[in-house]
Structures are given as structure tokens and as C-alpha cells.
Amino acid sequence: MPAEEGKRITIRKPDDLHLHVRSGEIMRLVVPHTARQFARAVIMPNLVPPVRTLDEAVSYRKEILQCLDSSENFTPLMTLYLTGETKAEDIKHAKESGAVLGIKLYPSGATTNSQFGVSSIKDMKEVFAAMEKYEMPLMVHGEVVDPDVDVFDREKVFIERYFKWIVQSFPGLRVVLEHVTSEEGVSFVKSSSSNVAASITPHHMILTRNDLFSGGIRPHHYCLPVVKTEKDRKAIINAALSGDSHFFSGTDSAPHPASHKENSCGKAGIYTAWHALPLYAEVFDSGDSLENLEKFTSINGARFYRLPLNEGTITIEKSRQTVPAYFSYAEDKIIPLRAGGEISWQVSE
Ligand code: NCD
Ligand code: ZN
């Protein structure tokens, strides 16, 4: 039975293990949204130009922290963008610095700002071996870019062609299938060792491909990997709600200016940073699994990345709120998921 109106639950402060905050004005708007709910977030490096070096990660981290009051307790966990130029030595350096949590692999052409990414994954063997040796996790955008592959099959084909190869060739490497979207992805990760994990977004637990076309084309439901079928959505929900330690929260909140989404060639990315924890709670509540929410948001990810569990707690309440229609910043606005609609949970102040 779903919880009653007014029900409150208190969980250990959560982590967002996959987040885009961009830079400049838009960053000043979005960072506080995340910091209100999450103690830490894994910051994706796909800026233009990307965050490729240790120095770039350190200065980006500083910029992120400048978006917050000193009273706000929030830790950005930094990643580096893997390119064809990355060397084994860079991995050693990054590890020794203690300033980098992991390395993000974007197949070149797979998603927003992935043009600097890797075009020949199997040529990265030495870098993957160094990551295995120095215990540096690899975060993977798991989609092939082959134009002959159907857009809804890109994750499944990536797993067959590359993800299995990475997992089998480097058994000591910790690998994350970021934002898993398919039944095949869920089942591969579930049956793998504890070195393999997947992050799960709120939107892939809520939307299917029908929502891309309900009553017209819906640019604010478009992200990559694209949302899939009801069967895939159910597999993702079951994985998250089961509390299985292979799966954890990663919102993939990816803000774009509204004018770049509502466009004849609209950008991929869904904005959920403002209401991510309530969205997750809503899904766990509908599936009668609130008792596993904390594992998913606050324990599984930290254990996988070998981070201490967060100290504080957060209380959320089953109480309806309206999602703002948009968030304005200097140049434009951001339209969040379910803009103007209702959500059944909220963070208690
Ligand atoms: C992300 C972005 O906009 O940076 N977009 C998205 O649709 N998820 C990139 C990514 O994570 O693929
Ligand atoms: Zn992302």
C-alpha cells in the first residue's frame, strides 16, 4: 500500500552519482537545487571544452562551490573526460591527487558535447588497465553511435560490443553503466560482480517512449539514452526498488536553455535537480518499497565508490507540491520535468 498523505520519512543524506551543472549563469541557478537535497554529487565533465585534466577539475570544483553559501554543506565529486589522448600516467596522477573520483567515457558522437570523446574504445586498453591498477572507476555512457543501429537499441548493442568486453578484460576495474535504460542493461549489471554497477535516473523510472509523443512531440522528455518501453521501465524500477547493491541514484539532471530544447534540432537532457529526491520517493512509494529508498540514494553508491556514508539526514514528506513551470536565469529559462504539474512528495524544511 502506498504511504498515507502526511507520512514522513528520514533517511541518511543522499548522493547524486551523475549530475550535469554546466558553467556560468546556469550553474549558479542549478547547483543550489541539488545542494538542497544531496550531500554530494558526481559532476559530469562534458563542458565545452571538457574537463580533461586534473587542474581543470580542481578549478571547476572551485567554481561549483562558489555557487553556494558557506553554510551549505555540499561536496562535488569530480570526474575527468576520457579522450583518445588520455594516458596511463594521467590516471596515476589523478588517483594520487585524491581530487578525482572517476573517469567518464563518452563514445564520440553519443550525446551532448561528446565530440571530444573516444572513437575507438578498444584502443584504450592501456588506460583501462591503468584504471584497474590504480583503482580508478570508469563511468560509461553506454551507447553505440553507429547510425545503422536503431536509436532504441543503442544501449543493448553497446553492452554486447563493448561493455562486456571491458568487464571481462579488466575484472578488477570498477565500471558503472551510467543511466541504465534497458532491460538488457539491468540484467547484465545484476548478474555481474560487485565491480559492476549502474546509476538510475528518476525520468527513466517515470517515462516511456510514448511520453515523447503524447499529444505532440515533447522536447522536455527527450534525453540520451532515450527513454524506452514499458518493459524496460519496469525492469529499471524493479532493480532500484529491490535495494540490490548494483544500483544507485544518479539523476542525470541535464539543464539546457529552453530555446535549445524547443528547437528544430532540440538538445538531449531532462532537468530534475529541483525535485529529484521527491521524484525518486514517489516511484519507491508507488512500488511500496520506501524501506529501500535509502539504500538506493544513500548507501549503494557510496559503498561502490568507497566513500564514507554521509553523516546527516534529510526528512521528506508525502505532501503535494507543484513543480515550477520554469526557472529563469540571465539569458533564458530551464523547463523541469513535469513543469507546472504535481508531485506527491517534498523535502521537509
Ligand atoms: C546529457 C547532457 O545534456 O549533458 N544529456 C542527456 O540527455 N542525458 C549528456 C548525457 O548524460 O548523455
Ligand atoms: Zn549525463
Coordinates of C-alpha atoms in Angstrom, one line a residue, residues 112-287:
T112 CA 25.7 16.3 -25.7
N113 CA 29.3 17.5 -26.0
S114 CA 30.6 14.0 -26.7
Q115 CA 32.5 15.2 -29.8
F116 CA 35.8 15.2 -27.8
G117 CA 35.2 11.6 -26.6
V118 CA 36.6 8.3 -27.6
S119 CA 36.2 7.0 -31.2
S120 CA 37.9 3.7 -30.8
I121 CA 37.1 2.1 -27.4
K122 CA 39.2 -1.0 -27.7
D123 CA 42.3 1.2 -28.4
M124 CA 42.0 2.5 -24.8
K125 CA 43.3 -0.8 -23.3
E126 CA 46.3 0.7 -21.6
V127 CA 44.3 3.4 -20.0
F128 CA 41.7 0.9 -18.8
A129 CA 44.5 -1.3 -17.4
A130 CA 45.9 1.7 -15.5
M131 CA 42.5 2.5 -14.1
E132 CA 42.2 -1.1 -12.9
K133 CA 45.7 -1.0 -11.4
Y134 CA 45.2 2.4 -9.6
E135 CA 41.6 1.6 -8.6
M136 CA 40.1 4.4 -10.5
P137 CA 36.4 3.8 -11.5
L138 CA 35.2 4.0 -15.1
M139 CA 31.9 5.7 -15.8
V140 CA 30.4 4.7 -19.1
H141 CA 27.9 6.3 -21.4
G142 CA 26.8 3.0 -22.8
E143 CA 25.5 3.7 -26.3
V144 CA 27.0 2.9 -29.7
V145 CA 27.0 5.7 -32.3
D146 CA 26.7 3.5 -35.4
P147 CA 23.9 5.2 -37.5
D148 CA 22.8 1.8 -38.7
V149 CA 21.7 0.8 -35.1
D150 CA 18.2 1.8 -34.1
V151 CA 18.3 4.5 -31.6
F152 CA 16.3 2.4 -29.1
D153 CA 18.8 -0.5 -29.4
R154 CA 22.0 1.6 -28.9
E155 CA 22.5 0.6 -25.2
K156 CA 21.8 -3.1 -25.8
V157 CA 24.3 -3.2 -28.7
F158 CA 26.9 -1.3 -26.7
I159 CA 26.7 -3.9 -24.0
E160 CA 27.2 -6.7 -26.4
R161 CA 30.1 -5.0 -28.3
Y162 CA 31.9 -3.0 -25.7
F163 CA 30.6 -3.2 -22.1
K164 CA 31.0 -6.9 -21.8
W165 CA 34.5 -6.7 -23.3
I166 CA 35.5 -4.0 -20.7
V167 CA 34.1 -6.0 -17.8
Q168 CA 35.7 -9.3 -18.9
S169 CA 39.1 -7.8 -19.9
F170 CA 39.5 -5.8 -16.7
P171 CA 37.9 -7.8 -14.0
G172 CA 39.4 -5.7 -11.2
L173 CA 38.1 -2.4 -12.8
R174 CA 35.1 -0.9 -11.2
V175 CA 32.7 0.1 -14.0
V176 CA 29.4 2.0 -14.0
L177 CA 26.8 1.7 -16.7
E178 CA 25.6 5.3 -16.4
H179 CA 21.8 5.9 -16.6
V180 CA 20.8 2.4 -17.4
T181 CA 17.7 2.4 -19.6
S182 CA 17.1 -1.1 -20.9
E183 CA 16.0 -4.5 -19.6
E184 CA 19.2 -5.9 -21.1
G185 CA 21.4 -3.4 -19.3
V186 CA 19.7 -4.1 -16.0
S187 CA 20.0 -7.8 -16.3
F188 CA 23.7 -7.7 -17.3
V189 CA 24.6 -5.5 -14.4
K190 CA 22.5 -7.5 -11.9
S191 CA 24.3 -10.7 -12.9
S192 CA 27.8 -9.1 -12.8
S193 CA 30.3 -9.0 -9.9
S194 CA 30.2 -6.1 -7.3
N195 CA 32.7 -4.3 -9.5
V196 CA 29.9 -3.5 -12.0
A197 CA 27.1 -1.1 -11.2
A198 CA 24.5 1.1 -12.8
S199 CA 23.1 4.5 -11.9
I200 CA 19.3 5.1 -12.5
T201 CA 17.6 8.4 -13.2
P202 CA 14.2 9.4 -12.0
H203 CA 13.0 10.1 -15.6
H204 CA 13.8 6.6 -16.8
M205 CA 11.7 5.2 -14.0
I206 CA 8.8 7.5 -14.9
L207 CA 8.7 8.0 -18.7
T208 CA 8.5 5.6 -21.7
R209 CA 8.9 6.4 -25.3
N210 CA 5.1 7.0 -25.5
D211 CA 5.8 10.1 -23.4
L212 CA 7.9 11.5 -26.2
F213 CA 4.9 11.8 -28.4
S214 CA 1.9 12.2 -26.1
G215 CA -0.4 14.7 -28.0
G216 CA 2.6 16.1 -29.9
I217 CA 6.4 16.0 -29.8
R218 CA 7.7 16.6 -26.3
P219 CA 11.2 18.1 -26.3
H220 CA 11.4 18.1 -22.5
H221 CA 11.1 14.3 -22.4
Y222 CA 14.0 13.9 -24.7
C223 CA 17.3 12.7 -23.2
L224 CA 20.0 10.2 -24.1
P225 CA 19.9 7.4 -23.8
V226 CA 16.4 7.9 -25.0
V227 CA 13.5 6.6 -22.7
K228 CA 12.4 3.2 -23.8
T229 CA 9.5 0.8 -23.5
E230 CA 7.2 -0.1 -20.6
K231 CA 9.0 -3.4 -20.2
D232 CA 12.4 -1.6 -19.9
R233 CA 10.9 0.9 -17.4
K234 CA 9.6 -1.9 -15.2
A235 CA 13.0 -3.7 -15.2
I236 CA 14.6 -0.4 -14.1
I237 CA 12.1 0.1 -11.4
N238 CA 12.4 -3.4 -10.1
A239 CA 16.2 -3.1 -10.0
A240 CA 16.1 0.1 -8.0
L241 CA 13.2 -0.8 -5.6
S242 CA 14.8 -4.2 -4.8
G243 CA 17.6 -2.4 -2.9
D244 CA 20.2 -4.5 -5.0
S245 CA 23.6 -3.0 -4.3
H246 CA 24.5 -2.9 -8.0
F247 CA 22.0 0.0 -8.5
F248 CA 22.1 3.6 -7.1
S249 CA 20.7 7.1 -7.7
G250 CA 22.2 9.2 -10.5
T251 CA 19.8 11.9 -11.7
D252 CA 21.5 12.8 -14.9
S253 CA 19.8 16.1 -14.4
A254 CA 20.9 17.9 -17.6
P255 CA 19.8 21.5 -17.8
H256 CA 19.6 23.2 -21.3
P257 CA 18.2 26.6 -22.1
A258 CA 14.6 26.2 -23.2
S259 CA 15.4 27.7 -26.5
H260 CA 17.9 24.9 -27.2
K261 CA 15.2 22.2 -26.3
E262 CA 12.3 23.8 -28.1
N263 CA 14.1 23.9 -31.4
S264 CA 14.1 22.1 -34.8
C265 CA 17.1 20.2 -33.6
G266 CA 16.5 20.1 -29.8
K267 CA 19.2 19.2 -27.3
A268 CA 19.0 16.0 -25.2
G269 CA 18.7 16.3 -21.4
I270 CA 16.0 16.4 -18.8
Y271 CA 16.1 18.8 -15.8
T272 CA 15.3 17.1 -12.4
A273 CA 17.7 18.7 -10.0
W274 CA 15.0 20.8 -8.2
H275 CA 12.8 17.7 -7.3
A276 CA 15.0 14.7 -7.8
L277 CA 14.6 13.2 -4.3
P278 CA 10.8 13.7 -4.3
L279 CA 10.6 12.1 -7.7
Y280 CA 12.6 9.0 -6.5
A281 CA 10.4 8.9 -3.4
E282 CA 7.3 8.9 -5.5
V283 CA 8.4 5.9 -7.5
F284 CA 9.5 3.9 -4.4
D285 CA 6.2 4.8 -2.7
S286 CA 4.1 3.7 -5.7
G287 CA 6.0 0.4 -5.7

